[in-house]
Coordinates of C-alpha atoms in Angstrom, one line a residue:
Chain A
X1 CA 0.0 0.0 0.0
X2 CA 1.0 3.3 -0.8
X3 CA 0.7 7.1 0.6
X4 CA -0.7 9.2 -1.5
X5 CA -1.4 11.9 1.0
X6 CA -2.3 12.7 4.1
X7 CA -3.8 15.8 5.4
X8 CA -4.9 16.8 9.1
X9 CA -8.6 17.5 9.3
X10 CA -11.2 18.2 12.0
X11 CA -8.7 17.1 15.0
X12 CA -7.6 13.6 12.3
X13 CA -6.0 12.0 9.6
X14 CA -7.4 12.5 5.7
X15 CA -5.8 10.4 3.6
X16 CA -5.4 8.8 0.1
X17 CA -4.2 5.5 -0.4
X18 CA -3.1 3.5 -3.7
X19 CA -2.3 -0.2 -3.9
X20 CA -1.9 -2.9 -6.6
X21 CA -5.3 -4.9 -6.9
X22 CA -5.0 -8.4 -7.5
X23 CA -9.2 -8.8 -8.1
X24 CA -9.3 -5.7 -10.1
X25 CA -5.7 -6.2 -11.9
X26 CA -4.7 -3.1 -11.4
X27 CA -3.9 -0.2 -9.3
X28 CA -6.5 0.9 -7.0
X29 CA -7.1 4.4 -5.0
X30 CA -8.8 4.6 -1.9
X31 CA -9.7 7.4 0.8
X32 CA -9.6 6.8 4.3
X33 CA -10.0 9.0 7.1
X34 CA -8.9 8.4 10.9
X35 CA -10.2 10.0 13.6
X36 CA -8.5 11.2 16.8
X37 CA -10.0 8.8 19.0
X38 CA -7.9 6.2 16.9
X39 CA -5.2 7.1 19.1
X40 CA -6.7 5.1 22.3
X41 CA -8.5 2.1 20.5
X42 CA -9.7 0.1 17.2
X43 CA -12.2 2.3 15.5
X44 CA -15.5 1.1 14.3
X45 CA -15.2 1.3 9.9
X46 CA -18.0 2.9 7.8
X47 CA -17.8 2.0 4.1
X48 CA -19.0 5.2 1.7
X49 CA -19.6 4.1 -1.7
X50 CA -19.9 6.4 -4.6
X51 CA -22.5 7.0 -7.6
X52 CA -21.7 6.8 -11.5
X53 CA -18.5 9.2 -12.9
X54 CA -17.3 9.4 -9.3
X55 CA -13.8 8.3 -7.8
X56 CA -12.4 8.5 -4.1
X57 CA -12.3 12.5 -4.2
X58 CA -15.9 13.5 -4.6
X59 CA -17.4 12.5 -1.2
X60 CA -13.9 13.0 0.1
X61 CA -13.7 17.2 -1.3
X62 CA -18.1 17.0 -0.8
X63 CA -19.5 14.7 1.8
X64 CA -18.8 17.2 5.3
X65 CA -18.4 13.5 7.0
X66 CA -14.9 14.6 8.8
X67 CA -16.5 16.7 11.8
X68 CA -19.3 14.1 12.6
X69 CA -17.0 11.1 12.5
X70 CA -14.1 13.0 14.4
X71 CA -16.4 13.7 17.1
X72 CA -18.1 10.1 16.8
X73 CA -14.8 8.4 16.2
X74 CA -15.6 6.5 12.6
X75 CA -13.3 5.2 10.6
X76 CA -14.7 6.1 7.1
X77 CA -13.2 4.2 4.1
X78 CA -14.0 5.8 0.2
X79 CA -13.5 2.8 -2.4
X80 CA -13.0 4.2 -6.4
X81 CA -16.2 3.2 -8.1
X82 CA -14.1 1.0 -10.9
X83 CA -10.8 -0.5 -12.3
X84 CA -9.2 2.4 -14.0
X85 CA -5.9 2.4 -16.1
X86 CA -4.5 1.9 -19.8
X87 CA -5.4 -1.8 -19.9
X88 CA -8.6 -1.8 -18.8
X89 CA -11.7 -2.0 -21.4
X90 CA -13.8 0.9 -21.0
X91 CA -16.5 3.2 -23.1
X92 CA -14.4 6.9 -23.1
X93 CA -17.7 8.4 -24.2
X94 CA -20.7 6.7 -21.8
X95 CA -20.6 7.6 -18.0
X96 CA -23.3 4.7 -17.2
X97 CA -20.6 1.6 -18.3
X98 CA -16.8 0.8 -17.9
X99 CA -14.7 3.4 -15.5
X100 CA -17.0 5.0 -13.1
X101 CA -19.3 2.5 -13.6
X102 CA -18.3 -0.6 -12.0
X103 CA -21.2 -1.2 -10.2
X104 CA -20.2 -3.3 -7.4
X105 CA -20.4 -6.7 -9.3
X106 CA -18.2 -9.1 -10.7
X107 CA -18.4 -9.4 -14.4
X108 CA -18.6 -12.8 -16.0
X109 CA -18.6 -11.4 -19.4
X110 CA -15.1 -10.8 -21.6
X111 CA -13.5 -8.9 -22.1
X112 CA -14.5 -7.3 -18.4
X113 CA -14.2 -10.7 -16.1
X114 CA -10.2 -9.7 -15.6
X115 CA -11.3 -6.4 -13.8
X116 CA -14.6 -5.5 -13.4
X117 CA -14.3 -7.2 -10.2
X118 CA -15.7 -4.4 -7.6
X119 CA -18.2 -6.8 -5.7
X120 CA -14.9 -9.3 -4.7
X121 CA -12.8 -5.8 -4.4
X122 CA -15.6 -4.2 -2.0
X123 CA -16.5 -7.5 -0.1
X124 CA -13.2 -9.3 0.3
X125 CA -9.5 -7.6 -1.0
X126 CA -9.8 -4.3 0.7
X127 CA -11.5 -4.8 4.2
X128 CA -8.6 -7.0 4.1
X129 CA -6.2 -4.4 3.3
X130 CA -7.8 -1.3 5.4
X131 CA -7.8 -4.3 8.4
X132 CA -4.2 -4.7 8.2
X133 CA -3.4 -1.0 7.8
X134 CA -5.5 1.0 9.8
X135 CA -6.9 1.2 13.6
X136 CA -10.1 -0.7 12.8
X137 CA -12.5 -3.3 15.2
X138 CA -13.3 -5.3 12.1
X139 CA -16.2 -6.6 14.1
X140 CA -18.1 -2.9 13.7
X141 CA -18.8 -2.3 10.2
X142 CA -21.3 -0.2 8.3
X143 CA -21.9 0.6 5.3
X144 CA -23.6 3.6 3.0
X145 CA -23.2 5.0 -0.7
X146 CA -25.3 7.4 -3.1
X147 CA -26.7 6.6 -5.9
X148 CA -25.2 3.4 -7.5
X149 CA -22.6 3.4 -4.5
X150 CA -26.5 3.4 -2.7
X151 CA -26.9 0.1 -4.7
X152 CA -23.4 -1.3 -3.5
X153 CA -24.3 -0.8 0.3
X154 CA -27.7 -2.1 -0.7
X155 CA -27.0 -5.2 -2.3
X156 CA -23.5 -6.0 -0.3
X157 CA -25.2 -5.9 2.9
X158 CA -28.3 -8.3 1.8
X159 CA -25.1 -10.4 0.3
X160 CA -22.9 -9.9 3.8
X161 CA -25.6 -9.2 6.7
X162 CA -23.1 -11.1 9.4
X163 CA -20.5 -8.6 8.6
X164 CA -22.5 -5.0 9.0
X165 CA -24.0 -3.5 11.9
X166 CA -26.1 -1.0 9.9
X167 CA -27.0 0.0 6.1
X168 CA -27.8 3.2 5.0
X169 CA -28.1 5.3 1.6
X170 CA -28.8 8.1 -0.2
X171 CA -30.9 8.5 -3.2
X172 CA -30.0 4.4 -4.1
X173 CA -31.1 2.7 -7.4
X174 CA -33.0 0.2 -5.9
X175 CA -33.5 -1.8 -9.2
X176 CA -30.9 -1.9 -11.2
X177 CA -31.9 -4.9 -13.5
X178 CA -35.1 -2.6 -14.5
X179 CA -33.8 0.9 -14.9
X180 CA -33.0 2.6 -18.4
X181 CA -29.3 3.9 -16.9
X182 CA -28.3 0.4 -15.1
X183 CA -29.7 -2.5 -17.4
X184 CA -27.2 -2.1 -20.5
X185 CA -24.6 -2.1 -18.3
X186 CA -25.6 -5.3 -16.6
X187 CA -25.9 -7.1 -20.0
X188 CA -22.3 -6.0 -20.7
X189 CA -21.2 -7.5 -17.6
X190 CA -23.4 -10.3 -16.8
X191 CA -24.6 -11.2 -20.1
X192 CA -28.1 -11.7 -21.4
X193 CA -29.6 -14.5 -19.0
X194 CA -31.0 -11.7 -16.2
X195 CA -31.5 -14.9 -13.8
X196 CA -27.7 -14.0 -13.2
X197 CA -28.1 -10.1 -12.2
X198 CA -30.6 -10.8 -9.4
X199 CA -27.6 -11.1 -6.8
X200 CA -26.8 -7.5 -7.7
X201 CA -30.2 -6.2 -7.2
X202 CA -31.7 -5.3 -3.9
X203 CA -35.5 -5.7 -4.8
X204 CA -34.4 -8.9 -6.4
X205 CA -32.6 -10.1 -3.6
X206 CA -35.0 -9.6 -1.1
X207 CA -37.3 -11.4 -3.3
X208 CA -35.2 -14.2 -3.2
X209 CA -34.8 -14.1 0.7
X210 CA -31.8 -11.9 1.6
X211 CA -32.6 -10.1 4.3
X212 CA -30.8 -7.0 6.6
X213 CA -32.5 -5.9 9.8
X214 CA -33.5 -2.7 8.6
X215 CA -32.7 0.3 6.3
X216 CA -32.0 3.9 6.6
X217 CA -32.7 5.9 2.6
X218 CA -32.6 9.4 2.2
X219 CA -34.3 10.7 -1.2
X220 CA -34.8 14.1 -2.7
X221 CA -38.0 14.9 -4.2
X222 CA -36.1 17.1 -6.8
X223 CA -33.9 14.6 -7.9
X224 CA -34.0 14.1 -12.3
X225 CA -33.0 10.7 -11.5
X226 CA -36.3 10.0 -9.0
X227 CA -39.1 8.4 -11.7
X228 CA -36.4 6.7 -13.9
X229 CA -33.3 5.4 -12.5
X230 CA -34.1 5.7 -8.8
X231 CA -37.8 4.4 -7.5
X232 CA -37.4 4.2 -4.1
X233 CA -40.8 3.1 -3.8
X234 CA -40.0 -0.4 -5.0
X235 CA -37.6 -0.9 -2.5
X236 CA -40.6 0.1 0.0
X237 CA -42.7 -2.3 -1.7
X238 CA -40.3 -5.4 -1.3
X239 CA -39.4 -4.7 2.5
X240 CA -42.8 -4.0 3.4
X241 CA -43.0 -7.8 1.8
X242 CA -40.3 -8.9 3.4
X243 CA -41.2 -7.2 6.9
X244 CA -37.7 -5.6 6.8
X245 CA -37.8 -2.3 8.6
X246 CA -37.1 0.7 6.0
X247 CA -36.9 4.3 7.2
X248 CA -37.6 6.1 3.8
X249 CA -37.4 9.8 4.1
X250 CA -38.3 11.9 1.0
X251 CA -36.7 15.5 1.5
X252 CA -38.9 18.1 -0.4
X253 CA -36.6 20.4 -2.5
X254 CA -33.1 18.4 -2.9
X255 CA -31.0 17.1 -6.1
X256 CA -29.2 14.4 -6.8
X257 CA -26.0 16.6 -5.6
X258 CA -23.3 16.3 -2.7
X259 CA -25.6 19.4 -1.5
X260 CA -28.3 16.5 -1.0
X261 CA -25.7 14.2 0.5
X262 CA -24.0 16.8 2.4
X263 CA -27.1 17.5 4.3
X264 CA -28.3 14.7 5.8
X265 CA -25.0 13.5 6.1
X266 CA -24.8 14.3 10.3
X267 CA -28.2 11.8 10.3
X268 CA -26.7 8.7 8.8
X269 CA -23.4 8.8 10.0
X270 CA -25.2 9.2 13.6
X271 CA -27.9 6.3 12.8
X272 CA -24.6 4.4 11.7
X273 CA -22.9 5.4 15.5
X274 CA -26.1 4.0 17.6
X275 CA -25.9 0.7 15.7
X276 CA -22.0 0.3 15.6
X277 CA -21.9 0.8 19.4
Chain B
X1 CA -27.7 39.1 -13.3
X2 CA -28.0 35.2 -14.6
X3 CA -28.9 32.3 -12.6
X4 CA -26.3 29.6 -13.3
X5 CA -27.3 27.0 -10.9
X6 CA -29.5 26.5 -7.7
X7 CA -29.2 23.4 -5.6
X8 CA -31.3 23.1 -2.2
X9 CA -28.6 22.8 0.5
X10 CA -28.9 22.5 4.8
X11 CA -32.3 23.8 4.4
X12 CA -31.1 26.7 2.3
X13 CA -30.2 27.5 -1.7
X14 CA -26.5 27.6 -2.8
X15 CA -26.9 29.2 -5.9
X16 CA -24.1 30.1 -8.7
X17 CA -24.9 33.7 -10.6
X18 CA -23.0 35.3 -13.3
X19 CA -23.1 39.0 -14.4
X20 CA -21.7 41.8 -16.5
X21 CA -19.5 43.7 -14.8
X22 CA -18.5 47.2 -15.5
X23 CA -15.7 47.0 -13.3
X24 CA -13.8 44.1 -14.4
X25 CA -15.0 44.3 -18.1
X26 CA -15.8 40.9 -18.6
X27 CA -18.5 38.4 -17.4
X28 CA -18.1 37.2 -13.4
X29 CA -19.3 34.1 -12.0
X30 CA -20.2 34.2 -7.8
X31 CA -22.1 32.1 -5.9
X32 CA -24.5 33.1 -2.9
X33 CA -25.6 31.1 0.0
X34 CA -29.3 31.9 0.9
X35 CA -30.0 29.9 4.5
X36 CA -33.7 29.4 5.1
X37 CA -34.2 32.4 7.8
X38 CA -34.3 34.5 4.7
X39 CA -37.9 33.5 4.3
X40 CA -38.9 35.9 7.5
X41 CA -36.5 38.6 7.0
X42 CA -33.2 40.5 6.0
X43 CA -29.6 38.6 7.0
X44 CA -26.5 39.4 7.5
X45 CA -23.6 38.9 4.6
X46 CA -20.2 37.1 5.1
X47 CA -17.9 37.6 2.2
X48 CA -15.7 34.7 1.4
X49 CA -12.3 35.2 -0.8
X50 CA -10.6 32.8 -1.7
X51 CA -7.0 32.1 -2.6
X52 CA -4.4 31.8 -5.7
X53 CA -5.9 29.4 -8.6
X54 CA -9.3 29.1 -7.0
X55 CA -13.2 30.5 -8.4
X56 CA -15.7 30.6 -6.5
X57 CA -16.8 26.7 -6.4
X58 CA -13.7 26.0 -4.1
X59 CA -15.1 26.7 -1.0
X60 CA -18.6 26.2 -2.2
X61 CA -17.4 23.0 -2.9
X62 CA -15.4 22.1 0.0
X63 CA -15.2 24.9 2.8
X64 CA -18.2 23.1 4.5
X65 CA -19.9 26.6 5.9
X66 CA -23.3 25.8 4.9
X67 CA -24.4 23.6 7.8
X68 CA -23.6 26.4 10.3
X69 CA -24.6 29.6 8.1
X70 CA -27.9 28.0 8.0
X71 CA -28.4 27.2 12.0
X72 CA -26.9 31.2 12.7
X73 CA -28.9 32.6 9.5
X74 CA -26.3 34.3 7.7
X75 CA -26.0 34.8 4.3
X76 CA -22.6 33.7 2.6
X77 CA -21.3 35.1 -0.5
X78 CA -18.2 33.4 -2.4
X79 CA -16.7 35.9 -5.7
X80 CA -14.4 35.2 -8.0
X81 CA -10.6 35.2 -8.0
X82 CA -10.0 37.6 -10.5
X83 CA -11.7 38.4 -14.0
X84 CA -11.6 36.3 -16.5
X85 CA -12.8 35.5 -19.9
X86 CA -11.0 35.5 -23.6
X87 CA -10.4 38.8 -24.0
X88 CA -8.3 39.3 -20.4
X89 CA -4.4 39.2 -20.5
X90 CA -3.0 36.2 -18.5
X91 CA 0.0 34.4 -18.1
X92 CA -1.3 31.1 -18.7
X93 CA 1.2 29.0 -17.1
X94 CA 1.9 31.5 -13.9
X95 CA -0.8 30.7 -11.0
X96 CA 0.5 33.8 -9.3
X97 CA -0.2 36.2 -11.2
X98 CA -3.3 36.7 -13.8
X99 CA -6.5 34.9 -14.1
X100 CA -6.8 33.0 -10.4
X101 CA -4.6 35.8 -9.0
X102 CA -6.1 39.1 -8.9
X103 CA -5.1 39.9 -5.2
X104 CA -7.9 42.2 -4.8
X105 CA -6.3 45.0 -6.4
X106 CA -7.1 48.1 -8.9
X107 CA -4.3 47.8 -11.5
X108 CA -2.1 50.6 -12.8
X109 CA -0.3 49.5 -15.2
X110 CA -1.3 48.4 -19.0
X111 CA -2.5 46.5 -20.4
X112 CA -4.2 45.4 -17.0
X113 CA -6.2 48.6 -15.9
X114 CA -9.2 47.7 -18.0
X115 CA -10.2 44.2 -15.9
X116 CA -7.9 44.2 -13.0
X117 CA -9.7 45.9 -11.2
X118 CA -11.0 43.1 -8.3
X119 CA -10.8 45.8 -4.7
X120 CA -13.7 48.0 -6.8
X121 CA -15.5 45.0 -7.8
X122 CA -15.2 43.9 -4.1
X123 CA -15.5 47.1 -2.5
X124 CA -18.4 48.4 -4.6
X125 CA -19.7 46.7 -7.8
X126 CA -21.0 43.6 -6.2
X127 CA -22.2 44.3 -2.7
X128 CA -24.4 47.0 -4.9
X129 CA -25.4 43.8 -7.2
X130 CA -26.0 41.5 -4.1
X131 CA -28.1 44.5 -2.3
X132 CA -30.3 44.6 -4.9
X133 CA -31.2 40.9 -5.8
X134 CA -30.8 38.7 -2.2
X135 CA -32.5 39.1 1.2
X136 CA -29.9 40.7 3.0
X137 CA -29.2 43.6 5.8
X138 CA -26.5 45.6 4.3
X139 CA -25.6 47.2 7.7
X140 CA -24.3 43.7 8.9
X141 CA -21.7 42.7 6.6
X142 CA -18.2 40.8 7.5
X143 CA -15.8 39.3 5.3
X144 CA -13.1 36.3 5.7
X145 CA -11.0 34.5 3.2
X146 CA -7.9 32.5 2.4
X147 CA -4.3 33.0 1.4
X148 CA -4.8 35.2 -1.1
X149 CA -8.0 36.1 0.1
X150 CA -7.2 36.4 3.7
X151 CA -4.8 39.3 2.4
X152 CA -8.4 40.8 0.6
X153 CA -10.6 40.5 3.4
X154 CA -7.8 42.0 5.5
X155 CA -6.9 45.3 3.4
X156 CA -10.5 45.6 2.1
X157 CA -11.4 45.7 6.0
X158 CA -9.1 48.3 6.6
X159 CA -9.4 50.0 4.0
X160 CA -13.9 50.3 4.8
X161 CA -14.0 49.4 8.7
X162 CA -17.2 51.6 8.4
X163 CA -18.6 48.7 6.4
X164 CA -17.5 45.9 8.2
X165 CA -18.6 44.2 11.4
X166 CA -16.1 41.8 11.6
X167 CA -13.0 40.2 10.1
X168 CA -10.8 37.0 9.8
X169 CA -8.8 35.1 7.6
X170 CA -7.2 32.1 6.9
X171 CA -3.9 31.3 6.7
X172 CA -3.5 35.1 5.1
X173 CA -0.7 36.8 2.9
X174 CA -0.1 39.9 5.7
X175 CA 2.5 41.6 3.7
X176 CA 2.4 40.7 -0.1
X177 CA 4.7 43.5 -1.0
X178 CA 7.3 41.6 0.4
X179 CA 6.2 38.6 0.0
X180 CA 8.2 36.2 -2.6
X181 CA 5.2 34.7 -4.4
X182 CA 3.3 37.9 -4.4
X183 CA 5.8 40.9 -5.6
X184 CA 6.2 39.9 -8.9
X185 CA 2.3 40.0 -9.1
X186 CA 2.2 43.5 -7.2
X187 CA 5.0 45.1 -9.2
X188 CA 3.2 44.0 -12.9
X189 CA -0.6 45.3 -12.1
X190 CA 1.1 48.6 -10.1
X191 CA 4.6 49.3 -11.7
X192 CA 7.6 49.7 -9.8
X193 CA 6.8 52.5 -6.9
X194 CA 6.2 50.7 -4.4
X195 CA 4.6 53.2 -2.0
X196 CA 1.4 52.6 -4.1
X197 CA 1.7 49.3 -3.5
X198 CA 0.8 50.0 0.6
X199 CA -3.0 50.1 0.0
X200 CA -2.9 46.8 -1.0
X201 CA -0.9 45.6 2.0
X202 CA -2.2 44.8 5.3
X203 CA 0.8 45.6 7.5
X204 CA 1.5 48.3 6.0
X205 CA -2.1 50.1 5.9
X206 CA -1.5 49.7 9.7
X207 CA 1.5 51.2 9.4
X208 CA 0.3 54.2 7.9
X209 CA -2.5 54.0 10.1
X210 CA -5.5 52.3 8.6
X211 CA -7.6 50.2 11.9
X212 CA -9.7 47.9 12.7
X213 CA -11.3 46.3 16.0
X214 CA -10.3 43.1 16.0
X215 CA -9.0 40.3 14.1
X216 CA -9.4 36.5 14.0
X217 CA -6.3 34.7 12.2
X218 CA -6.0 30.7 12.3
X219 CA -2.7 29.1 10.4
X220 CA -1.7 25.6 10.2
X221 CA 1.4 25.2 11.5
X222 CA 2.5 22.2 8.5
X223 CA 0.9 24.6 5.8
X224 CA 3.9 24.6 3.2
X225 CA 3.7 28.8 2.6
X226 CA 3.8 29.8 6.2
X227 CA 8.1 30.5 6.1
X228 CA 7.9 32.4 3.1
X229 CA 4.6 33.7 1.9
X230 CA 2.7 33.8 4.7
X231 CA 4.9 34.8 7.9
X232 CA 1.5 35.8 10.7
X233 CA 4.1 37.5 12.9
X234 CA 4.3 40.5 11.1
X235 CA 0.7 41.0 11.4
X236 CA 1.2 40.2 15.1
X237 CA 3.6 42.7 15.3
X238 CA 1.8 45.5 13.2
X239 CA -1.2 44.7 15.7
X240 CA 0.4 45.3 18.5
X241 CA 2.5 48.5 17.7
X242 CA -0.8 49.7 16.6
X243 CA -3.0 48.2 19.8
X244 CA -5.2 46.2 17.8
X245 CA -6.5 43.1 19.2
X246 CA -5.6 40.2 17.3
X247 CA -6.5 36.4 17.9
X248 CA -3.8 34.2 15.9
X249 CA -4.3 30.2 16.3
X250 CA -1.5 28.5 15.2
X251 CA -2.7 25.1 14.7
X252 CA -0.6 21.8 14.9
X253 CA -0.1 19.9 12.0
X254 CA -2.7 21.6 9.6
X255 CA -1.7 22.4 5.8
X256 CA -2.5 25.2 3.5
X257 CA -5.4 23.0 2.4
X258 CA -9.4 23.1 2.7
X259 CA -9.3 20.0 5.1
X260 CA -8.1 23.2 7.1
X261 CA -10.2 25.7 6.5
X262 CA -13.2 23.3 7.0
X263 CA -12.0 22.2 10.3
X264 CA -12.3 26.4 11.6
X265 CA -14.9 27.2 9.8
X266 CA -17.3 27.0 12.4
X267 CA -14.9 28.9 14.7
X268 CA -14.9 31.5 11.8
X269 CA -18.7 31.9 11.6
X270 CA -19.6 31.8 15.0
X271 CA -17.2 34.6 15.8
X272 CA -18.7 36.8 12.9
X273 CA -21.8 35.8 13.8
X274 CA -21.2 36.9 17.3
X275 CA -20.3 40.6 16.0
X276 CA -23.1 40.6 13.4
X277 CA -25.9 40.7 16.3

């Protein structure tokens, strides 16, 4: 692993990390920020996953997470959203496929099965990594993202409920499989046989029996991305099935923006707190 | 006045507007926050600058005042650097001087008199343009900024402590005219004679007997500038000669950076707050 940089912030550590990925084949950036408290004792981890077009930076330069998590001492780890680099296949000119668009699953398709491999990366190489590098109680882990990063923590916690305390997002796209901005992208990576997408699709999931012990989803009702790409309401309607507790809050007014994020930022990183102990 | 953007935000707008302006001679980009008090009746204004090679999304972007300006009700407004625009001389590959670098100054010298002209813009074209299109109390005005900026809000301070309530900065340039990364840019936009260059300098308006109440000054004591550019102790020591009380925070171990500026920014706009009743 190495030091990109490190910058003191709200009493801790920000700091950008870069290491050689052996599930995505290639180098990987990460953001990871370490609260004072770190000093005294392992840290609970919360894992922010971002939306489409977005690396490490955005929620890092965006989010306003440092003075909660200082003062709540939160480990809060920023994944890239994709492989990136000269030898991986991409599309330069569509933001909803290739880099920026990994969408936390692992490809079975060529030529993306070498390092579309962001669910393995997310679930398996670097918790391993931040767990041998960083202050961290491995045993207190949440997890949250925005937008497709809202579909990561989604979909990895129905996939991983054992290893998260709490799962949260912001403005998530609930069903992937079905929306106009998600579904070609699935095709390129899992093929044409949609029986195979259902493990990276939250309504899906829970239809098939995942569960999570509840949910915290923040949307705006001025969001361009609401009636299309987002539908929270679906989510509602397969946890209401399901009997798994969703706390859906629609915020009159707000985008799709970090000035949506930013906002109720303080309320899931606190909701994250109460669980993580 | 144009409406570039508008983006709900801590209860509030942030909003992006550009404009004609006389003074510079070219179009200029700002952004204003609005916090949601505004609904009931007039707020105060804190003016932001900002530093060398920043607009005004920096802060907007990453200064992480919006949570607080909403909870004390005051309106923030974040200018421009400098003017910019096709038809405005720049030395393209010079950060310091030029578009990004205006240091808040009224040119001189050719070919730079016609848009280098950012303390009039500051001073007088766009309070008059904010005055007439946001909810705002023009008798309760302070201004803060950083670097760059931290040198504008202090000269513009002392140069209308009439207008002002209040003032800090950030890690501030206190005496440009000496300063390595700032002469170069002084002696080009005001020619060679360097007593005109003392309007434009914060020590030495103090010197020649420009005051103002009080100031609040926090610098990182790791920020990479302070040895050279920055140097705080001779604004100490121009406060003190001239009895003006000045509160300077040296801060352990923070950069030059917004992970800084965020981490007082609270400090900064309860303290203006405090003064703007």
């Amino acid at each position: 692993m190495k030091v990109v940089s490190t910058s003191r912030s709200h009493g801790g550590i920000q700091g950008v990390y870069s290491h050689v990925s052996e599930v995505c084949a290639c180098d990987m950036t990460f953001a990871v920020f370490v609260p004072p408290q770190a000093k005294d004792r392992p840290l609970p981890v919360v894992w922010y996953l971002s939306g489409l077009t977005c690396t490490h930076a955005n929620v890092m330069d965006k989010g306003e997470y440092r003075r909660l998590a200082s003062e709540l001492g939160l480990v809060v780890v920023c994944p890239d959203t994709s492989p990136r680099g000269p030898d991986v296949p991409d599309e330069k000119d569509n933001w909803q496929f290739g880099c920026g668009a990994g969408f936390y699953l692992d490809a079975t398709q060529e030529p993306y099965t070498k390092n579309y491999r962001m669910y393995s990366y997310i679930a398996e190489e670097l918790p391993a990594l931040v767990a041998a590098n960083f202050p961290v109680d491995m045993s207190r882990q949440a997890i949250f993202g925005h937008s497709m990063g809202g579909h990561g923590a989604l979909t990895i916690a129905l996939q991983n409920p054992e290893r998260f305390k709490s799962c949260s997002a912001f403005a998530p796209i609930v069903q992937p499989s079905t929306a106009g901005w998600s579904r070609p992208a699935f095709e390129k990576y899992l093929g044409p046989d949609e029986k195979s997408w259902r493990t990276y699709d939250a309504t899906l999931l829970i239809e098939d029996g995942r569960r999570f012990a509840e949910f915290l989803v923040d949307q705006g009702t001025a969001d361009g991305f609401l009636e299309e790409g987002l539908r929270p309401w679906l989510l509602e309607e397969a946890c209401k099935k399901a009997r798994i507790d969703l706390t859906l809050n629609m915020r009159e007014g707000y985008d799709h923006s970090y000035n949506f994020i930013s906002t109720f930022m303080d309320d899931h990183l606190r909701w994250h707190a109460r669980r993580l102990g």
